[in-house]
Coordinates of C-alpha atoms in Angstrom, one line a residue:
S1 CA 55.7 -39.5 36.8
N2 CA 57.6 -42.8 36.0
R3 CA 55.5 -43.3 33.0
R4 CA 56.1 -39.7 31.8
A5 CA 59.8 -40.2 32.2
H6 CA 59.8 -43.4 30.3
E7 CA 57.8 -41.8 27.5
R8 CA 60.2 -39.0 27.2
E9 CA 63.1 -41.7 27.1
R10 CA 61.2 -43.4 24.3
A11 CA 60.7 -40.1 22.4
A12 CA 64.3 -39.2 22.7
N13 CA 65.6 -42.5 21.4
A14 CA 63.3 -43.3 18.6
P15 CA 61.2 -41.4 16.0
T16 CA 57.6 -41.2 17.0
R17 CA 54.7 -42.5 14.8
A18 CA 53.4 -39.1 14.7
D19 CA 56.8 -37.8 13.1
D20 CA 56.3 -40.7 10.6
W21 CA 52.8 -40.2 9.6
H22 CA 52.8 -36.5 9.3
S23 CA 55.9 -36.1 7.4
S24 CA 53.9 -35.6 4.1
T25 CA 50.5 -36.3 2.7
D26 CA 51.8 -38.6 -0.1
V27 CA 54.0 -40.6 2.2
M28 CA 51.2 -41.0 4.7
R29 CA 48.9 -42.3 1.9
E30 CA 51.3 -44.7 0.4
R31 CA 52.0 -46.1 3.9
A32 CA 48.3 -46.6 4.4
R33 CA 48.0 -48.6 1.2
A34 CA 51.0 -50.5 2.1
D35 CA 49.6 -51.3 5.6
E36 CA 46.4 -52.2 4.0
R37 CA 48.2 -54.8 1.7
G38 CA 50.0 -56.2 4.6
A39 CA 47.0 -56.4 6.8
D40 CA 45.1 -58.4 3.9
A41 CA 48.1 -60.8 3.8
C42 CA 48.1 -61.2 7.4
E43 CA 44.4 -61.8 7.5
R44 CA 44.6 -64.5 4.8
A45 CA 47.3 -66.3 6.7
F46 CA 45.2 -66.1 9.8
E47 CA 42.2 -67.7 8.1
A48 CA 44.5 -70.5 6.9
W49 CA 45.8 -71.0 10.5
L50 CA 42.0 -71.1 11.7
S51 CA 41.4 -74.0 9.3
A52 CA 44.5 -75.8 10.2
H53 CA 43.6 -75.7 13.9
K54 CA 40.0 -76.7 13.1
V55 CA 38.3 -73.5 14.1
Q56 CA 35.1 -73.7 12.4
L57 CA 33.3 -70.5 10.9
D58 CA 29.9 -70.7 9.5
G59 CA 28.4 -67.7 8.0
V60 CA 30.9 -65.2 9.4
A61 CA 34.3 -63.8 8.2
L62 CA 36.8 -61.0 9.0
A63 CA 35.8 -57.5 7.5
T64 CA 36.8 -53.9 8.1
F65 CA 34.1 -51.2 9.1
R66 CA 34.8 -47.4 9.0
R67 CA 33.2 -46.8 12.4
T68 CA 34.4 -49.8 14.3
G69 CA 37.7 -50.8 12.4
R70 CA 38.4 -54.6 11.9
G71 CA 35.5 -56.7 13.0
V72 CA 33.3 -59.7 11.8
C73 CA 30.5 -59.6 9.3
A74 CA 27.8 -62.0 8.3
T75 CA 28.5 -63.7 4.9
R76 CA 24.8 -64.8 4.9
D77 CA 21.5 -64.2 6.7
L78 CA 21.9 -65.6 10.2
G79 CA 18.9 -66.8 12.3
I80 CA 18.6 -67.0 16.0
G81 CA 20.5 -69.9 17.7
E82 CA 23.0 -70.7 15.1
V83 CA 26.4 -71.8 16.1
V84 CA 28.5 -69.4 13.9
V85 CA 32.0 -70.1 15.4
R86 CA 33.4 -73.3 17.0
V87 CA 37.0 -73.0 18.6
P88 CA 38.6 -76.2 20.0
D89 CA 39.9 -75.9 23.4
D90 CA 43.5 -77.0 22.4
A91 CA 43.6 -73.7 20.1
V92 CA 43.2 -71.4 23.1
L93 CA 46.5 -69.7 24.1
T94 CA 46.9 -69.6 28.0
S95 CA 50.0 -69.4 30.2
E96 CA 49.8 -73.1 30.5
T97 CA 49.8 -73.7 26.7
S98 CA 52.5 -71.2 26.0
C99 CA 56.1 -72.1 25.5
A100 CA 56.9 -70.4 28.8
S101 CA 54.7 -72.4 30.8
A102 CA 57.3 -74.5 32.8
A103 CA 59.3 -71.4 33.4
L104 CA 56.2 -69.4 34.6
E105 CA 55.1 -72.2 36.9
A106 CA 58.7 -72.5 38.3
M107 CA 58.9 -68.8 38.9
L108 CA 55.2 -67.5 39.7
G109 CA 53.0 -70.4 39.9
A110 CA 52.3 -70.4 43.6
E111 CA 52.1 -66.6 43.9
S112 CA 49.7 -66.3 40.9
A113 CA 47.1 -68.2 42.9
E114 CA 47.0 -65.6 45.4
S115 CA 47.0 -62.7 42.9
P116 CA 44.6 -62.0 40.1
R117 CA 46.8 -59.4 38.6
L118 CA 49.7 -61.7 38.6
N119 CA 47.7 -64.5 36.9
K120 CA 47.0 -62.1 34.1
E121 CA 50.6 -61.1 33.9
M122 CA 51.5 -64.7 33.5
L123 CA 49.5 -64.6 30.2
V124 CA 51.1 -61.4 29.1
I125 CA 54.6 -63.1 29.5
G126 CA 53.3 -66.2 27.7
V127 CA 52.0 -64.1 24.8
M128 CA 55.5 -62.1 24.8
C129 CA 57.5 -65.4 24.6
E130 CA 55.2 -66.8 21.8
M131 CA 55.7 -63.4 19.9
L132 CA 59.5 -63.6 20.3
R133 CA 59.6 -67.2 18.7
G134 CA 58.2 -65.7 15.5
S135 CA 57.3 -68.1 13.0
E136 CA 58.2 -71.0 15.1
S137 CA 55.4 -70.4 17.5
K138 CA 52.2 -72.5 17.2
Y139 CA 50.3 -69.4 17.5
A140 CA 52.4 -67.2 14.9
E141 CA 49.7 -66.3 12.4
Y142 CA 47.1 -65.6 15.1
L143 CA 49.6 -63.4 17.1
R144 CA 50.4 -61.5 13.9
V145 CA 46.8 -60.4 13.4
V146 CA 46.4 -59.6 17.2
Y147 CA 49.7 -57.6 17.2
D148 CA 48.5 -55.8 14.1
G149 CA 45.3 -54.9 15.8
V150 CA 47.3 -53.5 18.8
V151 CA 49.6 -51.5 16.5
R152 CA 46.7 -50.1 14.7
G153 CA 44.5 -49.8 17.9
H154 CA 44.3 -47.0 20.4
S155 CA 45.3 -48.8 23.7
V156 CA 46.0 -45.9 26.3
L157 CA 49.5 -47.6 26.7
S158 CA 50.3 -46.2 23.2
W159 CA 49.3 -42.8 23.8
D160 CA 52.1 -40.2 24.0
N161 CA 52.3 -37.7 26.8
D162 CA 50.4 -35.0 24.8
E163 CA 47.5 -37.5 24.2
A164 CA 47.5 -39.2 27.6
V165 CA 47.3 -35.7 29.5
L166 CA 43.9 -35.4 27.8
L167 CA 42.7 -38.0 30.2
E168 CA 43.9 -36.7 33.2
G169 CA 41.3 -36.4 36.0
T170 CA 39.2 -39.3 34.5
D171 CA 38.6 -42.7 35.8
A172 CA 40.4 -44.0 32.6
W173 CA 43.6 -42.2 33.8
R174 CA 43.4 -43.1 37.4
D175 CA 42.9 -47.0 36.7
A176 CA 45.7 -47.0 34.0
Y177 CA 48.3 -45.1 35.7
E178 CA 47.5 -44.7 39.4
N179 CA 45.3 -47.5 40.7
E180 CA 47.0 -50.3 42.5
D181 CA 44.0 -52.6 42.9
E182 CA 44.9 -56.2 42.3
E183 CA 41.3 -57.0 41.1
L184 CA 41.4 -54.6 38.3
D185 CA 41.5 -55.6 34.7
L186 CA 44.5 -54.9 32.5
P187 CA 46.2 -52.5 31.8
T188 CA 47.1 -51.3 35.2
M189 CA 50.3 -51.2 37.3
T190 CA 52.1 -51.9 34.0
D191 CA 55.4 -50.3 34.7
E192 CA 55.4 -52.0 38.4
H193 CA 54.9 -55.3 36.9
W194 CA 57.7 -54.8 34.2
K195 CA 60.2 -53.9 36.9
C196 CA 59.0 -56.5 39.6
V197 CA 57.7 -59.4 37.4
V198 CA 58.6 -59.3 33.8
K199 CA 62.1 -57.9 33.8
P200 CA 63.3 -60.4 36.5
F201 CA 61.6 -63.4 34.5
F202 CA 63.6 -62.8 31.4
R203 CA 66.9 -62.3 33.3
A204 CA 66.2 -65.6 35.0
N205 CA 65.1 -67.2 31.5
P206 CA 67.4 -65.5 29.0
A207 CA 66.7 -68.3 26.5
L208 CA 63.1 -67.1 26.0
A209 CA 64.2 -63.7 25.1
H210 CA 65.9 -65.0 22.0
G211 CA 68.7 -62.4 22.4
R212 CA 66.5 -59.3 22.4
P213 CA 67.8 -56.4 24.6
M214 CA 65.6 -55.3 27.7
K215 CA 64.7 -52.1 25.8
E216 CA 63.0 -54.0 23.1
L217 CA 61.4 -56.5 25.5
R218 CA 59.8 -53.6 27.4
E219 CA 58.3 -52.2 24.2
L220 CA 57.0 -55.7 23.4
H221 CA 55.6 -55.8 27.1
Y222 CA 53.5 -52.8 26.3
A223 CA 52.2 -54.5 23.2
A224 CA 51.5 -57.9 25.0
T225 CA 49.7 -56.1 27.8
A226 CA 47.5 -54.3 25.3
A227 CA 46.9 -57.6 23.6
V228 CA 45.8 -59.4 26.8
A229 CA 43.7 -56.4 27.9
G230 CA 41.8 -56.2 24.7
Y231 CA 41.7 -59.6 23.4
S232 CA 41.7 -62.2 26.1
F233 CA 38.7 -63.7 27.9
T234 CA 38.2 -65.0 31.5
L235 CA 37.1 -68.7 31.0
G236 CA 35.2 -71.1 33.2
D237 CA 34.6 -71.4 36.9
D238 CA 38.5 -71.5 37.4
E239 CA 38.6 -68.1 35.7
I240 CA 41.5 -69.0 33.5
Q241 CA 42.7 -66.1 31.4
G242 CA 43.0 -67.1 27.8
M243 CA 43.3 -65.8 24.2
V244 CA 40.4 -67.5 22.0
P245 CA 41.2 -67.2 18.3
F246 CA 38.5 -65.4 16.3
W247 CA 36.3 -64.9 19.4
D248 CA 38.4 -61.7 20.1
M249 CA 37.9 -60.5 16.5
L250 CA 34.3 -59.3 17.3
N251 CA 33.7 -55.7 18.2
H252 CA 31.5 -54.7 21.3
A253 CA 28.1 -53.5 21.6
P254 CA 26.1 -52.9 24.8
P255 CA 24.5 -56.1 26.3
C256 CA 21.1 -55.3 24.9
D257 CA 22.5 -54.8 21.4
A258 CA 24.8 -57.9 21.2
T259 CA 24.1 -60.4 18.5
V260 CA 26.0 -63.4 19.8
R261 CA 26.5 -65.2 23.1
L262 CA 29.6 -67.3 24.3
Y263 CA 29.2 -70.7 25.3
H264 CA 31.6 -73.6 26.2
D265 CA 30.3 -77.2 25.0
E266 CA 32.0 -79.6 27.4
K267 CA 31.0 -82.6 25.1
T268 CA 32.8 -81.5 22.2
S269 CA 35.4 -79.4 24.0
T270 CA 34.8 -76.4 22.1
L271 CA 34.1 -72.6 22.7
Q272 CA 31.1 -71.7 20.7
M273 CA 29.6 -68.3 19.5
I274 CA 25.7 -68.5 19.3
T275 CA 23.6 -65.9 17.6
V276 CA 20.8 -64.3 19.8
R277 CA 19.3 -62.2 17.2
E278 CA 18.9 -62.2 13.3
V279 CA 21.7 -60.6 11.4
K280 CA 21.5 -59.7 7.7
K281 CA 24.2 -60.6 5.2
G282 CA 26.9 -58.0 5.1
E283 CA 25.9 -56.6 8.7
E284 CA 28.4 -56.5 11.5
V285 CA 28.2 -59.2 14.1
F286 CA 28.7 -57.9 17.8
N287 CA 29.8 -59.5 21.0
T288 CA 29.5 -57.6 24.4
Y289 CA 32.2 -57.0 26.6
G290 CA 29.7 -56.2 29.4
P291 CA 27.8 -53.1 30.7
L292 CA 31.0 -51.0 30.7
R293 CA 31.4 -47.2 30.8
N294 CA 33.4 -45.3 28.3
A295 CA 36.3 -44.8 30.8
E296 CA 36.6 -48.7 31.1
L297 CA 36.1 -49.2 27.3
L298 CA 38.9 -46.8 26.6
R299 CA 41.2 -48.1 29.1
R300 CA 40.8 -51.7 28.4
Y301 CA 40.0 -51.8 24.7
G302 CA 41.1 -48.4 23.2
F303 CA 37.6 -47.0 22.0
V304 CA 34.5 -45.4 23.3
L305 CA 30.7 -45.5 22.3
A306 CA 29.4 -42.0 21.5
R307 CA 25.8 -43.1 22.8
N308 CA 26.9 -45.6 25.7
P309 CA 24.0 -46.3 27.9
H310 CA 26.3 -47.1 30.7
G311 CA 27.9 -44.0 32.3
G312 CA 28.6 -42.4 35.8
T313 CA 31.9 -41.7 37.4
T314 CA 33.6 -42.1 40.8
V315 CA 35.0 -39.9 43.6
S316 CA 37.4 -40.6 46.3
L317 CA 36.7 -40.6 50.1
E318 CA 39.3 -37.8 50.2
D319 CA 37.0 -35.8 47.9
V320 CA 33.9 -36.6 50.1
V321 CA 35.9 -35.6 53.1
E322 CA 36.9 -32.3 51.6
A323 CA 33.4 -31.5 50.6
A324 CA 31.9 -32.1 54.0
L325 CA 34.7 -30.1 55.6
E326 CA 33.8 -27.1 53.5
A327 CA 30.1 -27.4 54.6
H328 CA 30.8 -28.3 58.1
P329 CA 34.4 -27.2 59.2
E330 CA 33.8 -27.9 62.9
V331 CA 33.9 -31.7 62.3
I332 CA 37.7 -31.6 61.6
D333 CA 38.5 -32.0 65.3
E334 CA 36.6 -35.3 65.2
L335 CA 37.6 -36.4 61.8
P336 CA 39.8 -39.3 62.9
L337 CA 37.1 -40.9 64.9
R338 CA 34.5 -40.5 62.2
L339 CA 37.0 -41.9 59.6
A340 CA 37.7 -44.8 62.1
W341 CA 33.9 -45.6 62.2
L342 CA 33.6 -45.6 58.5
E343 CA 36.4 -47.8 58.2
S344 CA 34.9 -50.3 60.6
R345 CA 31.8 -50.4 58.6
G346 CA 33.6 -51.2 55.3
I347 CA 33.1 -47.7 54.0
G348 CA 36.5 -46.3 53.2
D349 CA 40.2 -46.6 54.6
E350 CA 42.7 -44.7 56.4
T351 CA 44.4 -43.8 52.9
L352 CA 41.1 -42.1 51.8
E353 CA 41.6 -43.7 48.4
S354 CA 38.3 -45.7 48.4
R355 CA 36.2 -44.8 45.4
F356 CA 32.5 -44.3 45.4
F357 CA 30.3 -44.3 42.3
I358 CA 27.9 -41.6 41.1
H359 CA 25.0 -42.9 38.9
P360 CA 24.9 -41.0 35.3
T361 CA 21.7 -39.5 36.6
G362 CA 23.5 -37.7 39.3
R363 CA 22.4 -39.9 42.1
P364 CA 25.0 -40.6 44.7
S365 CA 25.8 -44.0 46.0
K366 CA 24.7 -45.0 49.4
E367 CA 28.4 -45.0 50.6
I368 CA 28.6 -41.4 49.9
L369 CA 25.4 -40.5 51.6
I370 CA 26.4 -42.6 54.8
A371 CA 29.9 -40.9 54.9
L372 CA 28.3 -37.4 54.5
R373 CA 25.8 -38.1 57.3
V374 CA 28.4 -39.3 59.5
L375 CA 30.6 -36.2 58.9
A376 CA 27.5 -34.0 59.4
L377 CA 26.7 -35.2 62.9
T378 CA 27.2 -33.1 66.0
P379 CA 29.8 -34.6 68.6
E380 CA 26.9 -35.6 70.8
E381 CA 25.0 -37.4 67.9
M382 CA 28.4 -39.0 66.9
T383 CA 28.5 -40.5 70.5
T384 CA 25.0 -41.6 70.2
L385 CA 26.0 -43.3 66.8
I386 CA 28.9 -45.3 68.3
D387 CA 26.9 -46.4 71.4
T388 CA 23.8 -47.5 69.5
D389 CA 22.9 -51.1 69.4
F390 CA 21.5 -51.7 65.8
D391 CA 19.4 -54.7 67.1
D392 CA 17.5 -52.3 69.4
E393 CA 14.7 -50.5 67.5
E394 CA 14.2 -48.0 70.2
Q395 CA 17.9 -47.1 70.1
L396 CA 17.7 -46.7 66.3
M397 CA 14.7 -44.3 66.7
I398 CA 16.8 -42.2 69.0
L399 CA 19.7 -42.3 66.5
E400 CA 17.4 -41.2 63.7
G401 CA 16.8 -38.0 65.6
N402 CA 14.0 -35.5 66.0
D403 CA 12.7 -33.2 63.1
A404 CA 15.1 -30.4 63.9
Q405 CA 18.1 -32.7 63.9
R406 CA 17.2 -34.5 60.5
T407 CA 16.6 -31.1 58.9
E408 CA 20.1 -29.9 60.0
Q409 CA 21.8 -33.3 59.0
S410 CA 20.0 -33.2 55.5
Y411 CA 21.0 -29.6 54.9
L412 CA 24.6 -30.3 55.6
V413 CA 24.5 -33.5 53.4
G414 CA 23.0 -31.5 50.5
A415 CA 25.6 -28.7 51.0
S416 CA 28.3 -31.3 50.8
L417 CA 27.1 -32.7 47.6
Q418 CA 27.1 -29.4 46.1
F419 CA 30.7 -28.7 47.0
L420 CA 31.5 -32.2 45.8
S421 CA 29.8 -31.5 42.5
M422 CA 31.7 -28.4 41.9
H423 CA 35.2 -29.4 43.2
A424 CA 35.2 -32.9 41.5
K425 CA 34.9 -31.1 38.0
E426 CA 38.2 -29.2 38.6
R427 CA 40.2 -32.3 38.3
Y428 CA 40.0 -32.2 34.5
N429 CA 42.2 -30.1 32.3
E430 CA 39.3 -29.1 30.0
T431 CA 36.0 -27.6 30.7
M432 CA 32.6 -29.0 29.6
R433 CA 32.4 -26.4 26.8
E434 CA 35.9 -27.4 25.6
S435 CA 35.0 -31.1 25.6
R436 CA 31.8 -30.5 23.8
L437 CA 33.7 -28.5 21.1
I438 CA 36.1 -31.2 20.6
I439 CA 33.4 -33.7 20.3
Q440 CA 31.7 -31.6 17.6
M441 CA 34.9 -30.9 15.8
F442 CA 36.1 -34.5 15.5
A443 CA 32.8 -36.2 15.1
G444 CA 32.9 -38.9 12.4
V445 CA 36.7 -39.6 12.5
S446 CA 37.6 -43.1 11.8
P447 CA 39.4 -45.3 14.3
S448 CA 41.2 -47.3 11.5
D449 CA 42.6 -44.3 9.7
P450 CA 46.3 -43.6 10.7
A451 CA 46.0 -40.0 9.4
Q452 CA 43.2 -39.4 12.0
E453 CA 44.8 -41.2 14.9
E454 CA 45.5 -37.9 16.9
R455 CA 42.1 -36.6 16.3
Y456 CA 40.3 -39.9 17.1
R457 CA 42.2 -40.1 20.5
A458 CA 41.3 -36.5 21.4
W459 CA 37.6 -37.2 20.4
C460 CA 37.7 -40.4 22.7
A461 CA 39.2 -38.6 25.7
A462 CA 36.5 -35.8 25.2
I463 CA 33.9 -38.3 25.3
V464 CA 34.9 -39.8 28.5
R465 CA 35.5 -36.4 30.1
M466 CA 32.1 -35.1 28.9
G467 CA 30.3 -38.0 30.2
E468 CA 32.0 -37.7 33.7
Q469 CA 31.5 -33.9 33.9
R470 CA 27.8 -34.3 33.1
T471 CA 27.4 -36.8 35.8
L472 CA 29.0 -34.4 38.3
S473 CA 26.9 -31.5 37.1
K474 CA 23.8 -33.6 37.4
L475 CA 25.0 -34.5 41.1
G476 CA 24.6 -30.9 42.0
R477 CA 21.0 -30.8 40.3
W478 CA 20.0 -34.1 42.0
T479 CA 20.7 -32.7 45.4
Y480 CA 18.1 -29.9 45.3
Q481 CA 15.3 -31.2 43.0
P482 CA 12.1 -29.7 44.2
N483 CA 10.7 -33.3 45.0
R484 CA 13.9 -34.3 46.8
C485 CA 12.9 -35.3 50.3
E486 CA 15.2 -35.5 53.4
D487 CA 15.0 -39.2 53.5
S488 CA 16.7 -39.3 50.1
L489 CA 19.7 -37.5 51.6
L490 CA 19.8 -39.2 54.8
H491 CA 20.4 -42.7 53.9
A492 CA 19.5 -45.4 56.6
W493 CA 22.4 -46.6 58.8
P494 CA 24.3 -49.8 57.9
F495 CA 23.3 -53.0 59.1
P496 CA 24.7 -54.3 62.4
L497 CA 28.0 -56.1 62.3
S498 CA 28.9 -59.4 63.8
E499 CA 29.9 -59.6 67.5
E500 CA 33.5 -60.1 66.6
D501 CA 33.4 -57.0 64.1
E502 CA 31.6 -55.0 66.7
E503 CA 34.5 -55.5 69.1
D504 CA 37.0 -54.5 66.4
D505 CA 34.8 -51.4 65.8
E506 CA 34.8 -50.4 69.5
M507 CA 38.6 -50.9 69.6
M508 CA 39.1 -48.8 66.5
C509 CA 37.0 -45.9 67.7
E510 CA 38.6 -45.9 71.1
A511 CA 42.1 -45.7 69.5
A512 CA 41.0 -42.8 67.1
S513 CA 39.6 -40.9 69.9

């Protein structure tokens, strides 16, 4: 709600890019040509900057591709094992090498060691301060290219309300706007960090703001967050967050299709990019950002893959509990006790916000199956579970129950999965049919064409939705496949905890009861 209010405020105080771009076809085309000329000049200045900072390119150069936008192409045939990029360590932008390093250390240094999210926010502030210095910054030409990529890109932070609502219900929406997990990669908790970290920082260090008003700084914070999310790397065993010039210009391919790997040569103090397969002259050179689902690719980098081999979705413990209650409503009287047992085993928490993964084939995670089995037990079976010594094989056999008990439990778990499949799909604003239609209508739209920005974002959102909706539909089919045995539904009980944890387990269950 805070984000939507801020978006409304932005819309009221400034013309939107949509208003500018759709004023007329002629104006739009002229602006696109002007943008191309500006981008070419920006890239030429960046190439000169790379040379001045001893970044070595061998057989690769910046290029623009219709399907992927700006990327890197091979300027000659590349063989396997060639070092095509060498970036000196001192050319990398980190919070410690930024002009704000002293101020950041004084204000946030001790706290950042305890918070991965705050550590990333320090780099965001460092990037902001370098951008605010303009041409005086050591990284000026490099950051202009990055900023140009952010403005031309499709980070979810730049989506207006009508565009963002297309993502509602998806994992991309939840992680971008609702998730408060400190371990999560940017962008997440963006507004909260502006209020609690960035705004106080610039109030304490007004010289670093160079006279810019807070409203302008907030807009720059969105851009810097998108830049760090889409362009930075986690480097070394110390997990330093840094911006590596030219490394970040390569587009993504799934791990199996990447054409380079990244390597740090300690002897020469350079970050190297080494080919792992042959690349023909003129072909695009791809890095891999990891085995990421489309929801993560869109949230962090602003794009999706139409044929992404990595998929699936998540559901909350609250979703799982609601499905179980629909299949087995009698369990509601003992719900606190069962949730306490699950929490004691590291499966969920009292807020019911824990997320569980569903494989793109529809196979539920073991945490879902264990939670549903606990919620399917009779009161007597639950008492046996609490009293069971997991080191005692005889007690484990008793806990597994007889054939009749296992049949009843597997039926309730299967029914719960069916309800979970049906109700989880209701979280989206569009049906599978509507998502499929949008994908078909906007197939082939270019991410680099400003005139197609709205269509491209609608297509991206539909790709994410469709992948998750398919997974949830397959969950329902997975449950009652003809060859599905009850052992597949009744996951084995978790391994025993340590003696100390078992004492905590007993106290929690006693308190809940």
